[in-house]
Structures are given as C-alpha cells and as structure tokens.
Short mmCIF file of C-alpha atoms in Angstrom, two decimals:
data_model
loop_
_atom_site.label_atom_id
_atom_site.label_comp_id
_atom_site.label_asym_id
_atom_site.label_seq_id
_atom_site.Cartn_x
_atom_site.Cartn_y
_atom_site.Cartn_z
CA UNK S 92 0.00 0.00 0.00
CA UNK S 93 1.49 3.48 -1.23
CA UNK S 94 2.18 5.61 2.11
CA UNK S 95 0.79 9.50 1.85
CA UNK S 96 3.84 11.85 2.76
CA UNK S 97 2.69 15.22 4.22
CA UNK S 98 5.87 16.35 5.23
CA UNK S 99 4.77 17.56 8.69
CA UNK S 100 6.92 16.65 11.35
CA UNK S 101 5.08 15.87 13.33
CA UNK S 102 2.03 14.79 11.40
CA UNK S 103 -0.12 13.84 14.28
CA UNK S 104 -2.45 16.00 16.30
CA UNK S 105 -4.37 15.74 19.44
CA UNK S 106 -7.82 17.80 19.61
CA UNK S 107 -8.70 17.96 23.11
CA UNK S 108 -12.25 18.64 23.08
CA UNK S 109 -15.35 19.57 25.45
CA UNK S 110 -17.96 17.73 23.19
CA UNK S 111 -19.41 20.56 21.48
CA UNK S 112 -19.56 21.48 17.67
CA UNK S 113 -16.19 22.35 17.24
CA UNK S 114 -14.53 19.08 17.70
CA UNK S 115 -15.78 17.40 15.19
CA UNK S 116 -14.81 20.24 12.87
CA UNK S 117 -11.64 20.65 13.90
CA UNK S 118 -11.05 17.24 13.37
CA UNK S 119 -12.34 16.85 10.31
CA UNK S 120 -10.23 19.66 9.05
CA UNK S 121 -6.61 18.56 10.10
CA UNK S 122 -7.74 14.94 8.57
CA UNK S 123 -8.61 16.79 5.18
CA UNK S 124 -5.20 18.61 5.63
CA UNK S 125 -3.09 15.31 6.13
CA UNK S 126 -2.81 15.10 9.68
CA UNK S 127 -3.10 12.24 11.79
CA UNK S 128 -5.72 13.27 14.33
CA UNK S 129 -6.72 12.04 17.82
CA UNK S 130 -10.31 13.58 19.57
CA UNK S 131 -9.57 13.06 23.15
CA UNK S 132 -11.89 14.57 26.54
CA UNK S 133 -10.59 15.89 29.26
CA UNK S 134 -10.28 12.05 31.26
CA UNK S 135 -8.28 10.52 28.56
CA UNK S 136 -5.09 13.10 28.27
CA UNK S 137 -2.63 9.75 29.36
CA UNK S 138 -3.91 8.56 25.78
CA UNK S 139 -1.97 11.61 24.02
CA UNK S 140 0.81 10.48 21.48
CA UNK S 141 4.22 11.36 22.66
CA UNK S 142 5.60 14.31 20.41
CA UNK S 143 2.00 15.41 18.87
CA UNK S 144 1.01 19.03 18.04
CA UNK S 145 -2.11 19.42 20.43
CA UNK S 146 -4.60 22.09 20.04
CA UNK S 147 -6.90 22.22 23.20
CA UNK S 148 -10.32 23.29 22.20
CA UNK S 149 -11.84 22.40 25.78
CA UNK S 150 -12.24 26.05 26.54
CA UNK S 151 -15.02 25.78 24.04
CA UNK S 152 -17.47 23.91 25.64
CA UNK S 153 -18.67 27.20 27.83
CA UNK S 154 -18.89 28.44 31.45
CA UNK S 155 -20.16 24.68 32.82
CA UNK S 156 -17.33 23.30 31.50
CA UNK S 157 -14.65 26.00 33.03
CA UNK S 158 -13.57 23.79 35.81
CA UNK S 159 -12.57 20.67 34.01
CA UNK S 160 -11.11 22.93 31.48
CA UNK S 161 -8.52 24.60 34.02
CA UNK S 162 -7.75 21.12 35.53
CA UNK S 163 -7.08 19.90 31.85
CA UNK S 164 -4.82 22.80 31.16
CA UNK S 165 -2.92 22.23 34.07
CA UNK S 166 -2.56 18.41 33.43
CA UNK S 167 -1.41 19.57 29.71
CA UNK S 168 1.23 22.13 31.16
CA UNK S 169 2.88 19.13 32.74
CA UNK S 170 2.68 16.67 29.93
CA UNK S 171 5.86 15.64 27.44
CA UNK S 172 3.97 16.34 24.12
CA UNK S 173 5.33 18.75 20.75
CA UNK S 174 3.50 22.50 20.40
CA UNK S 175 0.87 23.49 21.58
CA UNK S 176 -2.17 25.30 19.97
CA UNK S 177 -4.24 27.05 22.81
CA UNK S 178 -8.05 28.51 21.74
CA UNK S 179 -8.54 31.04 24.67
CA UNK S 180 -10.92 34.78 24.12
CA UNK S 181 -11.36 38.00 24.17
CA UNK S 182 -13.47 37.87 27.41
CA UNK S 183 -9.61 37.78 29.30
CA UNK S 184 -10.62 41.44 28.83
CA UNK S 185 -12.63 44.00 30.07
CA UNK S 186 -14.16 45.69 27.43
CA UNK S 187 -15.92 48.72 27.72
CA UNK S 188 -13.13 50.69 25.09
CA UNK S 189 -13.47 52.38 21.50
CA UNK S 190 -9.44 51.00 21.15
CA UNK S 191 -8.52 47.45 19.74
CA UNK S 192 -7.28 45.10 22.32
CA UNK S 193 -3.64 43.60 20.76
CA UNK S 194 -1.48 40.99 22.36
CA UNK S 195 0.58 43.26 24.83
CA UNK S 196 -2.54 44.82 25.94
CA UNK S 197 -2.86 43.73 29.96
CA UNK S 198 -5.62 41.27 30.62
CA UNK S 199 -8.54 42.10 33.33
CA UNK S 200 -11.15 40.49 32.85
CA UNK S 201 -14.32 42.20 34.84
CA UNK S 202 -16.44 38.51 35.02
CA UNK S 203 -16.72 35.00 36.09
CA UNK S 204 -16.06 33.78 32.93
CA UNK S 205 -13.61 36.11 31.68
CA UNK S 206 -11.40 35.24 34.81
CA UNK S 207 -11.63 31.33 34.03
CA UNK S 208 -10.24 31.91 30.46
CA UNK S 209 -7.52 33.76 31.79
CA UNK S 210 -6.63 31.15 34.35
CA UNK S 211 -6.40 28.37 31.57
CA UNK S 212 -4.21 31.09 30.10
CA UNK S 213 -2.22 31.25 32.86
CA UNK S 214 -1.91 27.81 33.87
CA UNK S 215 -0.64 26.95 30.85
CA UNK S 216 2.33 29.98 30.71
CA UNK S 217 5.30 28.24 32.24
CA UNK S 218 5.22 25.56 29.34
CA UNK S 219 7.37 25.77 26.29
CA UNK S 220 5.98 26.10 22.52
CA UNK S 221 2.44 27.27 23.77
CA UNK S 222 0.60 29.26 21.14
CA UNK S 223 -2.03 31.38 22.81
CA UNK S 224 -5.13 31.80 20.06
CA UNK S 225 -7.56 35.21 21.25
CA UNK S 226 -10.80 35.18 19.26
CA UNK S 227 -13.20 37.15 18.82
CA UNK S 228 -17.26 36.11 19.92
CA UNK S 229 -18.34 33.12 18.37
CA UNK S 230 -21.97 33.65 16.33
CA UNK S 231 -22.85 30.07 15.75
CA UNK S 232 -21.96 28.12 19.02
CA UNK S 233 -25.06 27.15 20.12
CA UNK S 234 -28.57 28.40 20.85
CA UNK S 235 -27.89 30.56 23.64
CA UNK S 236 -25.20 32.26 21.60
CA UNK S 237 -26.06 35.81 19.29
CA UNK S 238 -27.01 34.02 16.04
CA UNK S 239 -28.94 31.35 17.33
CA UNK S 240 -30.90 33.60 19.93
CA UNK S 241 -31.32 36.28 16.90
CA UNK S 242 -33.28 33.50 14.75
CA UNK S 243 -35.10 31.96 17.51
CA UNK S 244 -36.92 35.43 17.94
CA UNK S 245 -37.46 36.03 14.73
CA UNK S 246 -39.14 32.61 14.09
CA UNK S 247 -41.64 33.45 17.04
CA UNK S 248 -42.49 36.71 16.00
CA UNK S 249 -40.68 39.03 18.84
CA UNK S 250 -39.58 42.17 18.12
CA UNK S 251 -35.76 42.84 19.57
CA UNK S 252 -33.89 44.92 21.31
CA UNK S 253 -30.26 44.30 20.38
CA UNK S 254 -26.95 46.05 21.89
CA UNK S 255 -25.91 49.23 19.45
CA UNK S 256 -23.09 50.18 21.96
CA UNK S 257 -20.51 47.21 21.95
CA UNK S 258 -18.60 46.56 19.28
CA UNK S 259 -16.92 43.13 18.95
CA UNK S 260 -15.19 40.80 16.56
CA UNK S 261 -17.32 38.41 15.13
CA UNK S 262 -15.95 35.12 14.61
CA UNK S 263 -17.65 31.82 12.64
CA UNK S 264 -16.84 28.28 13.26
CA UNK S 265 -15.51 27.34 10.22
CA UNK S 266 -13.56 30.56 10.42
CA UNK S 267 -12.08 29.77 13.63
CA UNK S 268 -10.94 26.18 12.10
CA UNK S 269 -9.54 27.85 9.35
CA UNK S 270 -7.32 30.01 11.37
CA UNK S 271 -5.89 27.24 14.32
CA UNK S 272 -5.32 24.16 11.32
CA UNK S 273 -3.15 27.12 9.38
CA UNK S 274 -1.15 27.63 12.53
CA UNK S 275 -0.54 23.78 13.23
CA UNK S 276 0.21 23.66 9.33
CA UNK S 277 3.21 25.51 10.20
CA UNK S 278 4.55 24.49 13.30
CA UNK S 279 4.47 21.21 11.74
CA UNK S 280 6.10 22.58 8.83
CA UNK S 281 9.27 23.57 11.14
CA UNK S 282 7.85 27.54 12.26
CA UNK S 283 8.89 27.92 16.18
CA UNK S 284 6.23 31.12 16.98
CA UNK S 285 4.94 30.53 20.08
CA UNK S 286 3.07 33.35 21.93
CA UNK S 287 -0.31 34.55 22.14
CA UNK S 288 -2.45 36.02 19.05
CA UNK S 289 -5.31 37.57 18.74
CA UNK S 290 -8.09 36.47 15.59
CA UNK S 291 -11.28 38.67 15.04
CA UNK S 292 -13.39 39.67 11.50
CA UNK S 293 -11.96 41.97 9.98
CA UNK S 294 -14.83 44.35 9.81
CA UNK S 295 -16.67 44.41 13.63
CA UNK S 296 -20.07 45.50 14.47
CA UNK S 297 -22.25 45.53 17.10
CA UNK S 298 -25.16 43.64 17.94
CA UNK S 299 -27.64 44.97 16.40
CA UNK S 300 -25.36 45.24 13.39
CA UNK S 301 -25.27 41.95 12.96
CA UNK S 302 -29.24 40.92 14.01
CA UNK S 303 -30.16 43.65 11.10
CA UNK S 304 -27.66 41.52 8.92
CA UNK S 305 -28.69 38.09 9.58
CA UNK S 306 -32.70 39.22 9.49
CA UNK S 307 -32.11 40.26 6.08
CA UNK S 308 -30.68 36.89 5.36
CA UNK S 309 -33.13 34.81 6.73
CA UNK S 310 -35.94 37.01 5.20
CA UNK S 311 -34.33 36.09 1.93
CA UNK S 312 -35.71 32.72 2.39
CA UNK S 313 -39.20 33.65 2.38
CA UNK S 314 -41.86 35.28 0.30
CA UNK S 315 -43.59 37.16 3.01
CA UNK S 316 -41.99 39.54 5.83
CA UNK S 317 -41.54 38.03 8.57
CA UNK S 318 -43.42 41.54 10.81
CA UNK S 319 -40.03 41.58 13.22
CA UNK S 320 -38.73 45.14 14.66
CA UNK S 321 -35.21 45.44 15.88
CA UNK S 322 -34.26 48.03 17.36
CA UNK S 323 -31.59 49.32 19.57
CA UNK S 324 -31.15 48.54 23.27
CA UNK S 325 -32.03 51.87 25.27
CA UNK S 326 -29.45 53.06 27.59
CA UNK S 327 -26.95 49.65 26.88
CA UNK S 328 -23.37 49.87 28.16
CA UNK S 329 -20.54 50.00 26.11
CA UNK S 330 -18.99 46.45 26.43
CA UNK S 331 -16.56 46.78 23.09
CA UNK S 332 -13.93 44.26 23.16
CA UNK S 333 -12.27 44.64 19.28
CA UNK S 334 -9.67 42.55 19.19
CA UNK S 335 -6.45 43.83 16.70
CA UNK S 336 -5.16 40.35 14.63
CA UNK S 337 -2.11 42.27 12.07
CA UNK S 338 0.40 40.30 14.46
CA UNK S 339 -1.60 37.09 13.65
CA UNK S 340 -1.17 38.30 10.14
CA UNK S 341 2.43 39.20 10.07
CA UNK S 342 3.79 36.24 11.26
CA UNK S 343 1.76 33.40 10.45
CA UNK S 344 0.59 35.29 7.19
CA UNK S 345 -3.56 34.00 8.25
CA UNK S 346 -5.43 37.15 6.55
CA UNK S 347 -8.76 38.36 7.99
CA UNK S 348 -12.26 37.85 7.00
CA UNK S 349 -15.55 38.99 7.13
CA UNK S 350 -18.11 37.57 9.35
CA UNK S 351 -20.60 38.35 6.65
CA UNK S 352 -19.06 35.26 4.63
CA UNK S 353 -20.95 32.73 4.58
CA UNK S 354 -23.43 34.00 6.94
CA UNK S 355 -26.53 33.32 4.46
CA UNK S 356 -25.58 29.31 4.77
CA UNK S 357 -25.14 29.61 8.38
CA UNK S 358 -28.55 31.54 8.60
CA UNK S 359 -30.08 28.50 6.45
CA UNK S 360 -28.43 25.82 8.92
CA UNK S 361 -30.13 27.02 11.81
CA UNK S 362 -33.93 27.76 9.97
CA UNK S 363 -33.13 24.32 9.46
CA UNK S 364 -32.35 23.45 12.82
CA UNK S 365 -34.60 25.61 14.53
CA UNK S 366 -37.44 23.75 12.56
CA UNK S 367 -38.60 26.30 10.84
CA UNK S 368 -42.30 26.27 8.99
CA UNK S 369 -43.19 29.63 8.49
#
C-alpha cells in the first residue's frame, strides 16, 4: 500500500475537546489537511501520542465546563507532548473601550467567565511552545449564543432589542478552524512562533449590526416579511472588546475575513435546525 507523505513533522495532532460542535470540525479539518488526528476529553489526556502538536479546544465547551477545562490545562502544562495550539478569548478582557485590544494589551477580565479563560491562560504559561489563540465572539456556538438567539426570535415573532453600543469581533466556526489548522500547518512545517495572538473579523459590528444583517438573510428565504422590529437597546453599556489580529497576520501570514461570509448558509443551517415552517 502506497504511504501519503505530508511532510509535517510531526504529522499527528491531538484535539482535546469539550464535546461541542467544534470538535468534530476541527477534526475533520486537520484529517482533510493530512494530519493524523486524535479527539480526546478531558479524562483521557494519558492517551496523548508522545511528540503530537495538540490544540486544546476544551475552553469551548462554555462556562459549565470552566472547571474541568482549568484542571485539563494544568494536566497539559505538565505533559511531554510537541507545540501546543491554545483557543482562549477576548473575554480575558474587560471591554468597555473604542481601542482594539492587541497581544501586549494587559488582561482584566471584569467577570466570572472572563477570569476562568484567563486562568487556563495562565496555567498553561510556564510551558514551552504554547501558542495562545484570542478570538473574537463566536456567532454560531449554540442556541444561547447571538445568532442562534437572533433567529429563535425572529421565528416566534418578537420584536428585539439588540446592543448598538458594543462593538466586537465576530468570529464563525468554520472561520475559527480555518485560522488554528493554518497555525498547526506551520509548526508542523518547522515555524517555532509561540506566543499569544489575537483572531477577530476583519470588519466588527455591534449587535444589532449583525441581528439587522442576519434578518435580512433569513428574510431572503421567504416570500412574506416576517413583521419583526429590531431596534436598539435603550441606555446599553458599552462592552466593546475589538480585538487587533495584524500580528496574527504578520507572522503566520492568516489574513482576515468577514463575518458576513458565509453568513446566508449559516442563517439556512439554523432555519433548518430551529425547525422552521413559516
């Protein structure tokens, strides 16, 4: 049997996951770029294989899943394995600024959550060849995430009231997979840049930015109007967290894109999922 060559070294990588969407796609990526790939939880880290790239996702899995996730990082920070590919967020900060956060910016975070991400962070900083990767807020985790709870009212009917003060970075799934396979791509390929790196759209927006966006999507879909007001949040705090990504750029070359790509077949996926019959 003829044996595919990649020319990684290594050309096996561990996905530590947390069970949700992500893994699967992460996974799925790396196989499609040539990579050996193991999906491992949190309980089976003594399966890793000794000199793999690992890219710990478990972050990912959201705020019930923080405390396994800082015992897994810590576990990881003491393991014999090659580079590793950290996905960490913006929440390590507080927010609340017209400025874009970049990587020598001081994290303090002002929540619960925000403080757990930076812990991970943190627990992970005395090991060599960790890449840190900061994104941007994630529009199609789940149902109780922006996109999902966008759609959800629109399919019942409810008018909105969507955040016009906070400006963010917007930042897909398949985007997100996209950026953390190109950076195990090169470390594999030989490229020693560890540090930490921050990943956002390149155009940001606030909330109801994006819920005007993605109604005008989904509205695309049907012959009627769907009779849904959005409008913006009286009095709302300014939360912005904008995160700058030109380092990400310069030295792993990974351009920015829009979160507006693609958005109509996300916006279709979750009609779909949502069960829509209007």
């Amino acid at each position: 049997m003829q044996i595919h060559h990649t020319g990684y070294a290594p050309d096996s990588v561990a996905v530590i996951g947390s069970g949700s969407k992500v893994d699967g796609m992460l996974q799925k990526r790396l196989q499609r770029a040539g990579f050996r790939v193991q999906l491992l939880n949190a309980d089976e880290l003594d399966q890793l294989r000794s000199g793999a790239i690992v890219v710990n996702a478990i972050c990912l899995g959201g705020s019930e899943t923080m405390d396994g996730a800082l015992q897994a990082c810590r576990t990881l920070a003491a393991s014999e394995t090659g580079p590793l590919v950290h996905i960490s967020s913006y929440r390590v900060f507080p927010g609340g600024t017209r400025k874009r956060y970049d990587e020598d910016d001081e994290p303090a975070p002002n929540s619960e959550q925000g403080e757990m991400w930076l812990a991970c962070e943190e627990a992970l900083r005395g090991r060599a060849g960790v890449t840190t990767l900061r994104f941007g807020w994630l529009v199609d985790r789940n149902e109780q995430a922006l996109l999902g709870r966008i759609l959800a009212g629109i399919l019942s009917g409810k008018s909105l009231e969507l955040d016009d003060q906070s400006r963010g970075s917007p930042v897909t799934l398949t985007d997100l997979c996209r950026v953390v396979v190109a950076v195990v791509q090169q470390l594999a390929s030989g490229a020693l840049q560890s540090g930490t790196y921050h990943y956002g759209a390149a155009d940001a927006c606030t909330a109801y930015e994006f819920g005007r966006e993605v109604l005008e999507r989904a509205q695309s879909f049907y012959d009627e109007d769907f009779g849904v007001a959005l409008s913006p949040l009286p009095e709302a705090e300014n939360h912005s967290a904008v995160l700058a990504s030109e380092k990400l750029r310069d030295v792993f070359g990974i351009q920015q894109r829009s979160w507006r790509q693609g958005l109509t077949r996300q916006v279709e996926l979750w009609l779909e999922r949502l069960g829509s019959t209007k």
